[in-house]
Amino acid sequence: MSVSKSKVTNSILKSEKKSLYRFLTLYVLMITFLMVILGLYYFTTQKQIMLAKHRATLSKYAYEQTKKLKYLHHYFPEQREYPRDSRFESGIFDMDYIEIFSLLQQKNIDFDKDIYLKDGYIHFVKTLDIYYLGAKYLIIEIKDNQKWLYHIYKQLVIYGLISFMIFVSIGIFLARLFIKPMRDSVMLLDRFIKDTTHELNTPLSTILANIEMMDRDIMAPKNIKKLDRINSAARSVSVLYKDLTYIILEQNRDYEDEEVDLKELIEERVEYFDVLAHAKQISFKTNLDKSHIYINKDKITRVIDNLISNAIKYNKRKGYIKIILQPHTLVIEDSGIGIPKEKIPYMFDRYMRFDSSEGGFGIGLSIVKNITDEYNISINVESEENKGTRISLKW
């Protein structure tokens, strides 16, 4: 039998993908944060380099302007025109930072820095040793052409994207490398479940068929009891086999819905499980009205089988199972050990078991929930410890 990955495996692989996505998201955020920090550092460094390159030129301009101020100072007031230069703008301020004369475009001067960039203008602040015209500070201003800024942005975008892609590729490689052992284990487990399930079919069918063929009339009572135990155990394994088969083949089969006579189906399943119930001296109490539902018969059979099987498995010896069928409603009630209230919300989780002394893998109720959700069947659970459980289905 060749089948694709089971739903269990697909679920685990989806969890693997989610873990991979979470790791990559965290990794990308960390890489992005690191690259932003490096980008800001690179930008600041390049800005300082640009200012350092302008420092020599502006210092030369300041020297030339100082000479002109000195000339104006000596020939004032005969010479009253402030010296200008087409290459830059300038201004002079006294020791209290009050403007004496200014041609500056940017008026807010930072006197604590000797050179800085602000609002598209580069300012060079020169402190005068001799107060020409009462000036303590000479400010040289030039407009920033921003070519250096365009060059930086271009480098950041190009090298940033290349670096980002390299880091993401490394992250994906490392994530897959770390997850590979788990993925291999999951695939090995998947193949094992498929092969084991397939191999169970033939001996299980043989056991059940031979039990039905045995003549009880010629058997001793002691042997009849032994045969009933074998029959009960074989039917328990049969329910588990059908659950495993359903999970493995669920995504590959095209199910067809039909009008199902629930009364007839429940009577058939009660007769099937009577052997299991009889082994624990559990009695069935049924009140079945005529009721139909449009659903796939195999799926609703899985629902009924798992609910009855659990009612038997977790029931008390000499207990009872009450099954009530009304139009659009099915109730299965037992006199079993019950479920703690705090665990009821988790009872449909896969692999959840409430009594380790009982067999099974905890997949039956998960199948029930998946099917009822698929067909918009509401499921309500009422349970009290040591008194029993009541499960109601409504559609």
mmCIF file of C-alpha atoms in Angstrom:
data_model
loop_
_atom_site.group_PDB
_atom_site.id
_atom_site.type_symbol
_atom_site.label_atom_id
_atom_site.label_comp_id
_atom_site.label_asym_id
_atom_site.label_seq_id
_atom_site.Cartn_x
_atom_site.Cartn_y
_atom_site.Cartn_z
ATOM 1 C CA MET A 1 0.000 0.000 0.000
ATOM 2 C CA SER A 2 1.528 3.317 -1.037
ATOM 3 C CA VAL A 3 0.176 6.407 0.616
ATOM 4 C CA SER A 4 1.375 9.938 1.129
ATOM 5 C CA LYS A 5 2.194 11.485 4.488
ATOM 6 C CA SER A 6 -0.483 11.002 7.156
ATOM 7 C CA LYS A 7 -2.289 13.832 8.839
ATOM 8 C CA VAL A 8 -0.256 13.261 12.001
ATOM 9 C CA THR A 9 2.956 13.594 10.010
ATOM 10 C CA ASN A 10 1.621 16.591 8.125
ATOM 11 C CA SER A 11 0.692 18.191 11.442
ATOM 12 C CA ILE A 12 4.201 17.624 12.793
ATOM 13 C CA LEU A 13 5.751 18.904 9.574
ATOM 14 C CA LYS A 14 3.525 21.982 9.751
ATOM 15 C CA SER A 15 4.787 22.517 13.287
ATOM 16 C CA GLU A 16 8.295 22.132 11.906
ATOM 17 C CA LYS A 17 7.564 24.816 9.306
ATOM 18 C CA LYS A 18 6.114 27.095 11.979
ATOM 19 C CA SER A 19 9.251 26.617 14.078
ATOM 20 C CA LEU A 20 11.353 27.327 11.006
ATOM 21 C CA TYR A 21 9.368 30.487 10.251
ATOM 22 C CA ARG A 22 9.620 31.639 13.870
ATOM 23 C CA PHE A 23 13.377 31.062 13.864
ATOM 24 C CA LEU A 24 13.788 32.868 10.543
ATOM 25 C CA THR A 25 11.575 35.759 11.704
ATOM 26 C CA LEU A 26 13.645 36.190 14.857
ATOM 27 C CA TYR A 27 16.858 35.732 12.881
ATOM 28 C CA VAL A 28 15.807 38.287 10.230
ATOM 29 C CA LEU A 29 14.781 40.796 12.918
ATOM 30 C CA MET A 30 18.163 40.386 14.620
ATOM 31 C CA ILE A 31 20.024 40.694 11.313
ATOM 32 C CA THR A 32 17.927 43.736 10.349
ATOM 33 C CA PHE A 33 18.619 45.365 13.708
ATOM 34 C CA LEU A 34 22.340 44.647 13.363
ATOM 35 C CA MET A 35 22.417 45.979 9.799
ATOM 36 C CA VAL A 36 20.550 49.146 10.848
ATOM 37 C CA ILE A 37 23.125 49.725 13.607
ATOM 38 C CA LEU A 38 25.993 49.120 11.170
ATOM 39 C CA GLY A 39 24.294 51.345 8.578
ATOM 40 C CA LEU A 40 23.929 54.180 11.074
ATOM 41 C CA TYR A 41 27.550 53.746 12.106
ATOM 42 C CA TYR A 42 28.636 53.756 8.455
ATOM 43 C CA PHE A 43 26.516 56.853 7.765
ATOM 44 C CA THR A 44 27.990 58.712 10.759
ATOM 45 C CA THR A 45 31.505 57.712 9.755
ATOM 46 C CA GLN A 46 31.021 58.856 6.164
ATOM 47 C CA LYS A 47 29.499 62.102 7.382
ATOM 48 C CA GLN A 48 32.568 62.761 9.548
ATOM 49 C CA ILE A 49 34.846 61.943 6.618
ATOM 50 C CA MET A 50 32.907 64.384 4.417
ATOM 51 C CA LEU A 51 33.194 67.134 7.033
ATOM 52 C CA ALA A 52 36.884 66.401 7.469
ATOM 53 C CA LYS A 53 37.371 66.856 3.726
ATOM 54 C CA HIS A 54 35.571 70.211 3.828
ATOM 55 C CA ARG A 55 37.455 71.351 6.922
ATOM 56 C CA ALA A 56 40.631 72.282 5.012
ATOM 57 C CA THR A 57 38.711 74.256 2.394
ATOM 58 C CA LEU A 58 36.554 76.070 4.940
ATOM 59 C CA SER A 59 39.574 76.765 7.098
ATOM 60 C CA LYS A 60 41.181 78.412 4.052
ATOM 61 C CA TYR A 61 38.001 80.450 3.449
ATOM 62 C CA ALA A 62 37.986 81.500 7.092
ATOM 63 C CA TYR A 63 41.622 82.605 6.866
ATOM 64 C CA GLU A 64 40.892 84.723 3.788
ATOM 65 C CA GLN A 65 37.784 86.214 5.388
ATOM 66 C CA THR A 66 39.752 87.027 8.556
ATOM 67 C CA LYS A 67 42.254 89.017 6.516
ATOM 68 C CA LYS A 68 39.397 90.978 4.944
ATOM 69 C CA LEU A 69 37.869 91.639 8.360
ATOM 70 C CA LYS A 70 41.254 92.845 9.593
ATOM 71 C CA TYR A 71 41.465 95.256 6.660
ATOM 72 C CA LEU A 72 37.925 96.475 7.264
ATOM 73 C CA HIS A 73 38.670 96.903 10.966
ATOM 74 C CA HIS A 74 41.700 99.137 10.333
ATOM 75 C CA TYR A 75 39.964 101.308 7.736
ATOM 76 C CA PHE A 76 36.619 101.586 9.526
ATOM 77 C CA PRO A 77 34.594 103.818 9.223
ATOM 78 C CA GLU A 78 35.999 104.923 5.851
ATOM 79 C CA GLN A 79 35.377 101.357 4.634
ATOM 80 C CA ARG A 80 31.936 100.200 5.817
ATOM 81 C CA GLU A 81 31.048 97.403 3.341
ATOM 82 C CA TYR A 82 31.204 93.896 4.792
ATOM 83 C CA PRO A 83 33.455 91.638 2.657
ATOM 84 C CA ARG A 84 31.592 89.098 0.557
ATOM 85 C CA ASP A 85 32.667 86.010 -1.398
ATOM 86 C CA SER A 86 30.822 84.069 -4.087
ATOM 87 C CA ARG A 87 32.187 80.782 -2.779
ATOM 88 C CA PHE A 88 30.597 81.033 0.675
ATOM 89 C CA GLU A 89 28.459 83.045 3.047
ATOM 90 C CA SER A 90 29.741 84.345 6.370
ATOM 91 C CA GLY A 91 28.765 86.076 9.562
ATOM 92 C CA ILE A 92 30.424 87.535 12.651
ATOM 93 C CA PHE A 93 29.259 87.304 16.274
ATOM 94 C CA ASP A 94 30.522 88.791 19.514
ATOM 95 C CA MET A 95 31.630 86.895 22.615
ATOM 96 C CA ASP A 96 28.004 86.711 23.828
ATOM 97 C CA TYR A 97 26.971 84.993 20.551
ATOM 98 C CA ILE A 98 25.093 88.096 19.440
ATOM 99 C CA GLU A 99 25.085 88.725 15.718
ATOM 100 C CA ILE A 100 27.160 91.695 14.552
ATOM 101 C CA PHE A 101 26.645 91.113 10.835
ATOM 102 C CA SER A 102 25.516 88.011 8.938
ATOM 103 C CA LEU A 103 24.865 86.808 5.424
ATOM 104 C CA LEU A 104 24.138 83.269 6.651
ATOM 105 C CA GLN A 105 21.131 81.370 5.330
ATOM 106 C CA GLN A 106 20.937 79.236 8.485
ATOM 107 C CA LYS A 107 20.592 81.497 11.516
ATOM 108 C CA ASN A 108 20.729 78.957 14.352
ATOM 109 C CA ILE A 109 24.436 78.529 14.964
ATOM 110 C CA ASP A 110 25.973 75.818 17.148
ATOM 111 C CA PHE A 111 29.029 77.531 18.633
ATOM 112 C CA ASP A 112 30.097 74.366 20.507
ATOM 113 C CA LYS A 113 31.198 72.632 17.295
ATOM 114 C CA ASP A 114 33.909 73.782 14.950
ATOM 115 C CA ILE A 115 32.282 72.168 11.891
ATOM 116 C CA TYR A 116 28.861 70.578 11.423
ATOM 117 C CA LEU A 117 26.069 69.886 8.942
ATOM 118 C CA LYS A 118 22.564 71.186 9.565
ATOM 119 C CA ASP A 119 19.531 71.630 7.302
ATOM 120 C CA GLY A 120 21.574 71.245 4.138
ATOM 121 C CA TYR A 121 24.314 73.739 5.119
ATOM 122 C CA ILE A 122 27.847 73.148 6.367
ATOM 123 C CA HIS A 123 29.041 75.598 9.002
ATOM 124 C CA PHE A 124 32.641 76.184 10.025
ATOM 125 C CA VAL A 125 33.050 78.064 13.326
ATOM 126 C CA LYS A 126 36.357 79.911 13.760
ATOM 127 C CA THR A 127 37.248 81.584 17.013
ATOM 128 C CA LEU A 128 39.134 84.839 16.380
ATOM 129 C CA ASP A 129 42.194 85.626 18.499
ATOM 130 C CA ILE A 130 41.831 89.340 17.842
ATOM 131 C CA TYR A 131 38.371 90.829 18.016
ATOM 132 C CA TYR A 132 38.165 92.545 14.611
ATOM 133 C CA LEU A 133 35.062 94.741 14.542
ATOM 134 C CA GLY A 134 34.245 93.357 17.995
ATOM 135 C CA ALA A 135 33.786 89.852 16.567
ATOM 136 C CA LYS A 136 34.721 86.801 18.615
ATOM 137 C CA TYR A 137 33.375 84.188 16.167
ATOM 138 C CA LEU A 138 33.528 83.978 12.387
ATOM 139 C CA ILE A 139 31.081 81.582 10.741
ATOM 140 C CA ILE A 140 31.708 80.258 7.227
ATOM 141 C CA GLU A 141 28.732 78.665 5.506
ATOM 142 C CA ILE A 142 28.495 76.637 2.300
ATOM 143 C CA LYS A 143 25.559 74.701 0.874
ATOM 144 C CA ASP A 144 25.866 70.922 0.964
ATOM 145 C CA ASN A 145 25.485 69.435 -2.541
ATOM 146 C CA GLN A 146 24.543 66.069 -0.944
ATOM 147 C CA LYS A 147 26.484 64.030 -3.501
ATOM 148 C CA TRP A 148 28.141 62.200 -0.628
ATOM 149 C CA LEU A 149 24.680 61.405 0.794
ATOM 150 C CA TYR A 150 23.450 59.931 -2.511
ATOM 151 C CA HIS A 151 26.633 57.855 -2.699
ATOM 152 C CA ILE A 152 26.100 56.530 0.839
ATOM 153 C CA TYR A 153 22.447 55.654 0.202
ATOM 154 C CA LYS A 154 23.418 53.851 -2.983
ATOM 155 C CA GLN A 155 26.075 51.819 -1.175
ATOM 156 C CA LEU A 156 23.764 51.048 1.753
ATOM 157 C CA VAL A 157 20.985 49.815 -0.539
ATOM 158 C CA ILE A 158 23.217 47.720 -2.795
ATOM 159 C CA TYR A 159 25.513 46.217 -0.180
ATOM 160 C CA GLY A 160 22.720 46.055 2.381
ATOM 161 C CA LEU A 161 20.505 43.948 0.104
ATOM 162 C CA ILE A 162 23.396 41.691 -0.870
ATOM 163 C CA SER A 163 24.385 41.216 2.775
ATOM 164 C CA PHE A 164 20.766 40.677 3.806
ATOM 165 C CA MET A 165 20.264 37.950 1.180
ATOM 166 C CA ILE A 166 23.518 36.263 2.199
ATOM 167 C CA PHE A 167 22.576 36.299 5.887
ATOM 168 C CA VAL A 168 19.044 35.026 5.181
ATOM 169 C CA SER A 169 20.450 32.204 3.027
ATOM 170 C CA ILE A 170 22.827 31.269 5.841
ATOM 171 C CA GLY A 171 19.908 31.378 8.304
ATOM 172 C CA ILE A 172 17.750 29.084 6.140
ATOM 173 C CA PHE A 173 20.663 26.680 5.708
ATOM 174 C CA LEU A 174 21.366 26.562 9.455
ATOM 175 C CA ALA A 175 17.659 26.187 10.328
ATOM 176 C CA ARG A 176 17.225 23.278 7.925
ATOM 177 C CA LEU A 177 20.452 21.740 9.177
ATOM 178 C CA PHE A 178 19.244 21.867 12.784
ATOM 179 C CA ILE A 179 15.727 20.607 11.962
ATOM 180 C CA LYS A 180 16.857 17.804 9.625
ATOM 181 C CA PRO A 181 17.318 15.160 12.393
ATOM 182 C CA MET A 182 13.781 15.809 13.659
ATOM 183 C CA ARG A 183 12.385 15.717 10.124
ATOM 184 C CA ASP A 184 14.148 12.415 9.408
ATOM 185 C CA SER A 185 12.760 10.958 12.651
ATOM 186 C CA VAL A 186 9.229 12.100 11.757
ATOM 187 C CA MET A 187 9.439 10.580 8.282
ATOM 188 C CA LEU A 188 10.810 7.322 9.746
ATOM 189 C CA LEU A 189 7.947 7.259 12.246
ATOM 190 C CA ASP A 190 5.469 7.952 9.446
ATOM 191 C CA ARG A 191 6.750 5.024 7.383
ATOM 192 C CA PHE A 192 6.685 2.811 10.470
ATOM 193 C CA ILE A 193 3.040 3.707 11.238
ATOM 194 C CA LYS A 194 1.992 3.059 7.630
ATOM 195 C CA ASP A 195 3.787 -0.272 7.426
ATOM 196 C CA THR A 196 2.580 -1.398 10.847
ATOM 197 C CA THR A 197 -1.009 -0.405 10.134
ATOM 198 C CA HIS A 198 -0.935 -2.213 6.833
ATOM 199 C CA GLU A 199 0.512 -5.359 8.382
ATOM 200 C CA LEU A 200 -2.160 -5.344 11.125
ATOM 201 C CA ASN A 201 -4.991 -5.661 8.643
ATOM 202 C CA THR A 202 -4.480 -9.241 7.530
ATOM 203 C CA PRO A 203 -3.950 -10.946 10.934
ATOM 204 C CA LEU A 204 -6.703 -8.860 12.546
ATOM 205 C CA SER A 205 -9.203 -9.743 9.839
ATOM 206 C CA THR A 206 -8.176 -13.388 10.123
ATOM 207 C CA ILE A 207 -8.675 -13.405 13.905
ATOM 208 C CA LEU A 208 -12.119 -11.806 13.717
ATOM 209 C CA ALA A 209 -13.232 -14.065 10.864
ATOM 210 C CA ASN A 210 -12.132 -17.231 12.657
ATOM 211 C CA ILE A 211 -13.808 -16.160 15.885
ATOM 212 C CA GLU A 212 -17.102 -15.794 14.015
ATOM 213 C CA MET A 213 -16.666 -19.220 12.417
ATOM 214 C CA MET A 214 -16.051 -21.087 15.673
ATOM 215 C CA ASP A 215 -18.907 -23.290 16.894
ATOM 216 C CA ARG A 216 -19.701 -22.265 20.463
ATOM 217 C CA ASP A 217 -22.192 -25.093 20.918
ATOM 218 C CA ILE A 218 -19.448 -27.723 21.168
ATOM 219 C CA MET A 219 -17.133 -25.607 23.322
ATOM 220 C CA ALA A 220 -16.765 -25.837 27.065
ATOM 221 C CA PRO A 221 -17.971 -22.797 29.053
ATOM 222 C CA LYS A 222 -14.400 -22.126 30.142
ATOM 223 C CA ASN A 223 -13.253 -21.960 26.523
ATOM 224 C CA ILE A 224 -16.203 -19.762 25.560
ATOM 225 C CA LYS A 225 -15.057 -17.198 28.130
ATOM 226 C CA LYS A 226 -11.545 -17.320 26.694
ATOM 227 C CA LEU A 227 -12.938 -16.894 23.196
ATOM 228 C CA ASP A 228 -14.989 -13.870 24.341
ATOM 229 C CA ARG A 229 -11.858 -12.258 25.768
ATOM 230 C CA ILE A 230 -10.038 -12.850 22.478
ATOM 231 C CA ASN A 231 -12.996 -11.442 20.565
ATOM 232 C CA SER A 232 -13.159 -8.383 22.850
ATOM 233 C CA ALA A 233 -9.432 -7.700 22.514
ATOM 234 C CA ALA A 234 -9.543 -8.170 18.744
ATOM 235 C CA ARG A 235 -12.435 -5.711 18.401
ATOM 236 C CA SER A 236 -10.548 -3.137 20.531
ATOM 237 C CA VAL A 237 -7.564 -3.474 18.223
ATOM 238 C CA SER A 238 -9.924 -3.246 15.251
ATOM 239 C CA VAL A 239 -11.245 0.148 16.448
ATOM 240 C CA LEU A 240 -7.669 1.381 16.893
ATOM 241 C CA TYR A 241 -6.731 0.037 13.447
ATOM 242 C CA LYS A 242 -9.642 1.870 11.836
ATOM 243 C CA ASP A 243 -8.633 5.109 13.584
ATOM 244 C CA LEU A 244 -5.047 4.772 12.369
ATOM 245 C CA THR A 245 -6.229 3.929 8.861
ATOM 246 C CA TYR A 246 -8.551 6.938 8.887
ATOM 247 C CA ILE A 247 -5.728 9.286 9.934
ATOM 248 C CA ILE A 248 -3.281 7.912 7.374
ATOM 249 C CA LEU A 249 -5.709 7.889 4.446
ATOM 250 C CA GLU A 250 -7.792 10.915 5.452
ATOM 251 C CA GLN A 251 -6.169 13.415 3.107
ATOM 252 C CA ASN A 252 -6.013 11.058 0.152
ATOM 253 C CA ARG A 253 -9.535 9.704 -0.068
ATOM 254 C CA ASP A 254 -12.404 11.482 -1.743
ATOM 255 C CA TYR A 255 -15.274 11.017 0.670
ATOM 256 C CA GLU A 256 -18.819 11.142 -0.660
ATOM 257 C CA ASP A 257 -21.652 12.287 1.586
ATOM 258 C CA GLU A 258 -24.989 10.509 1.683
ATOM 259 C CA GLU A 259 -28.198 10.317 3.696
ATOM 260 C CA VAL A 260 -27.342 8.104 6.683
ATOM 261 C CA ASP A 261 -29.971 6.355 8.822
ATOM 262 C CA LEU A 262 -28.505 6.961 12.269
ATOM 263 C CA LYS A 263 -30.878 4.635 14.094
ATOM 264 C CA GLU A 264 -29.878 1.714 11.923
ATOM 265 C CA LEU A 265 -26.180 2.601 12.156
ATOM 266 C CA ILE A 266 -26.218 2.954 15.961
ATOM 267 C CA GLU A 267 -28.022 -0.378 16.387
ATOM 268 C CA GLU A 268 -25.358 -1.983 14.205
ATOM 269 C CA ARG A 269 -22.484 -0.427 16.189
ATOM 270 C CA VAL A 270 -24.063 -1.294 19.561
ATOM 271 C CA GLU A 271 -24.282 -4.923 18.426
ATOM 272 C CA TYR A 272 -20.611 -4.751 17.354
ATOM 273 C CA PHE A 273 -19.459 -3.326 20.708
ATOM 274 C CA ASP A 274 -21.676 -5.596 22.786
ATOM 275 C CA VAL A 275 -18.827 -8.089 23.083
ATOM 276 C CA LEU A 276 -16.548 -5.406 24.559
ATOM 277 C CA ALA A 277 -19.278 -4.171 26.886
ATOM 278 C CA HIS A 278 -20.144 -7.689 27.982
ATOM 279 C CA ALA A 279 -16.529 -8.279 29.083
ATOM 280 C CA LYS A 280 -16.968 -5.501 31.703
ATOM 281 C CA GLN A 281 -20.610 -6.410 32.371
ATOM 282 C CA ILE A 282 -21.724 -3.068 30.943
ATOM 283 C CA SER A 283 -25.299 -2.795 29.707
ATOM 284 C CA PHE A 284 -26.600 -0.657 26.860
ATOM 285 C CA LYS A 285 -29.736 1.441 27.340
ATOM 286 C CA THR A 286 -30.978 2.821 24.064
ATOM 287 C CA ASN A 287 -33.800 5.168 23.162
ATOM 288 C CA LEU A 288 -33.561 5.624 19.408
ATOM 289 C CA ASP A 289 -35.926 7.669 17.299
ATOM 290 C CA LYS A 290 -35.742 7.859 13.556
ATOM 291 C CA SER A 291 -33.104 10.373 12.505
ATOM 292 C CA HIS A 292 -31.056 11.011 9.403
ATOM 293 C CA ILE A 293 -27.984 13.073 8.672
ATOM 294 C CA TYR A 294 -26.299 13.977 5.402
ATOM 295 C CA ILE A 295 -22.692 12.955 5.948
ATOM 296 C CA ASN A 296 -20.065 10.468 4.862
ATOM 297 C CA LYS A 297 -20.996 7.133 6.437
ATOM 298 C CA ASP A 298 -17.400 6.140 7.239
ATOM 299 C CA LYS A 299 -16.832 9.395 9.096
ATOM 300 C CA ILE A 300 -19.988 9.276 11.214
ATOM 301 C CA THR A 301 -19.167 5.645 11.957
ATOM 302 C CA ARG A 302 -15.782 6.752 13.275
ATOM 303 C CA VAL A 303 -17.515 9.314 15.498
ATOM 304 C CA ILE A 304 -20.003 6.803 16.943
ATOM 305 C CA ASP A 305 -17.374 4.056 17.338
ATOM 306 C CA ASN A 306 -14.977 6.306 19.243
ATOM 307 C CA LEU A 307 -17.665 7.672 21.548
ATOM 308 C CA ILE A 308 -19.012 4.192 22.361
ATOM 309 C CA SER A 309 -15.491 2.740 22.659
ATOM 310 C CA ASN A 310 -14.491 5.467 25.143
ATOM 311 C CA ALA A 311 -17.731 4.988 27.075
ATOM 312 C CA ILE A 312 -16.800 1.312 27.490
ATOM 313 C CA LYS A 313 -13.100 1.882 28.117
ATOM 314 C CA TYR A 314 -13.563 4.469 30.880
ATOM 315 C CA ASN A 315 -16.716 2.953 32.379
ATOM 316 C CA LYS A 316 -17.053 1.173 35.695
ATOM 317 C CA ARG A 317 -17.590 -2.549 35.901
ATOM 318 C CA LYS A 318 -21.322 -3.386 35.820
ATOM 319 C CA GLY A 319 -21.994 0.132 34.611
ATOM 320 C CA TYR A 320 -24.236 1.305 31.801
ATOM 321 C CA ILE A 321 -24.134 3.253 28.539
ATOM 322 C CA LYS A 322 -27.219 5.242 27.624
ATOM 323 C CA ILE A 323 -27.686 6.225 23.987
ATOM 324 C CA ILE A 324 -30.477 8.657 23.088
ATOM 325 C CA LEU A 325 -31.191 9.531 19.464
ATOM 326 C CA GLN A 326 -33.646 12.239 18.510
ATOM 327 C CA PRO A 327 -33.986 14.297 15.328
ATOM 328 C CA HIS A 328 -30.770 16.357 15.014
ATOM 329 C CA THR A 329 -29.491 15.191 18.402
ATOM 330 C CA LEU A 330 -27.398 12.266 19.644
ATOM 331 C CA VAL A 331 -26.514 11.756 23.304
ATOM 332 C CA ILE A 332 -24.112 9.131 24.651
ATOM 333 C CA GLU A 333 -23.946 8.926 28.423
ATOM 334 C CA ASP A 334 -21.953 6.565 30.630
ATOM 335 C CA SER A 335 -21.561 5.767 34.319
ATOM 336 C CA GLY A 336 -17.779 5.861 34.126
ATOM 337 C CA ILE A 337 -14.920 7.504 35.970
ATOM 338 C CA GLY A 338 -15.659 10.972 34.541
ATOM 339 C CA ILE A 339 -13.269 13.726 33.558
ATOM 340 C CA PRO A 340 -11.897 16.488 35.818
ATOM 341 C CA LYS A 341 -13.501 19.819 34.896
ATOM 342 C CA GLU A 342 -10.161 21.501 34.283
ATOM 343 C CA LYS A 343 -9.258 18.824 31.703
ATOM 344 C CA ILE A 344 -12.503 18.886 29.697
ATOM 345 C CA PRO A 345 -11.273 21.723 27.361
ATOM 346 C CA TYR A 346 -8.288 19.558 26.414
ATOM 347 C CA MET A 347 -10.017 16.208 25.976
ATOM 348 C CA PHE A 348 -10.143 16.543 22.171
ATOM 349 C CA ASP A 349 -6.422 17.284 21.848
ATOM 350 C CA ARG A 350 -4.508 14.579 20.024
ATOM 351 C CA TYR A 351 -2.656 12.095 22.284
ATOM 352 C CA MET A 352 -4.526 13.379 25.361
ATOM 353 C CA ARG A 353 -5.349 10.507 27.746
ATOM 354 C CA PHE A 354 -6.966 10.803 31.167
ATOM 355 C CA ASP A 355 -6.311 7.306 32.490
ATOM 356 C CA SER A 356 -2.930 5.715 31.757
ATOM 357 C CA SER A 357 -4.226 2.325 32.886
ATOM 358 C CA GLU A 358 -6.401 2.108 29.765
ATOM 359 C CA GLY A 359 -5.043 1.360 26.319
ATOM 360 C CA GLY A 360 -5.067 3.558 23.247
ATOM 361 C CA PHE A 361 -3.053 6.444 21.900
ATOM 362 C CA GLY A 362 -5.480 9.291 22.578
ATOM 363 C CA ILE A 363 -6.394 9.851 18.923
ATOM 364 C CA GLY A 364 -10.068 8.808 18.926
ATOM 365 C CA LEU A 365 -11.579 11.986 20.360
ATOM 366 C CA SER A 366 -9.301 14.076 18.161
ATOM 367 C CA ILE A 367 -10.833 12.343 15.133
ATOM 368 C CA VAL A 368 -14.319 12.986 16.554
ATOM 369 C CA LYS A 369 -13.589 16.710 16.911
ATOM 370 C CA ASN A 370 -12.135 17.005 13.404
ATOM 371 C CA ILE A 371 -15.174 15.343 11.824
ATOM 372 C CA THR A 372 -17.754 17.278 13.857
ATOM 373 C CA ASP A 373 -15.991 20.543 13.024
ATOM 374 C CA GLU A 374 -15.944 19.620 9.335
ATOM 375 C CA TYR A 375 -19.728 19.102 9.281
ATOM 376 C CA ASN A 376 -20.603 21.932 11.710
ATOM 377 C CA ILE A 377 -21.840 19.484 14.341
ATOM 378 C CA SER A 378 -21.762 21.032 17.802
ATOM 379 C CA ILE A 379 -20.396 18.836 20.565
ATOM 380 C CA ASN A 380 -21.070 19.434 24.253
ATOM 381 C CA VAL A 381 -19.422 17.579 27.137
ATOM 382 C CA GLU A 382 -20.778 17.297 30.676
ATOM 383 C CA SER A 383 -18.742 15.246 33.099
ATOM 384 C CA GLU A 384 -18.307 14.697 36.823
ATOM 385 C CA GLU A 385 -15.608 12.594 38.414
ATOM 386 C CA ASN A 386 -16.739 9.138 39.565
ATOM 387 C CA LYS A 387 -20.239 9.772 38.220
ATOM 388 C CA GLY A 388 -19.880 9.652 34.449
ATOM 389 C CA THR A 389 -19.779 11.629 31.225
ATOM 390 C CA ARG A 390 -22.514 12.858 28.900
ATOM 391 C CA ILE A 391 -21.596 13.860 25.322
ATOM 392 C CA SER A 392 -24.217 15.543 23.143
ATOM 393 C CA LEU A 393 -24.016 16.048 19.379
ATOM 394 C CA LYS A 394 -26.348 18.479 17.609
ATOM 395 C CA TRP A 395 -26.571 19.299 13.912
#
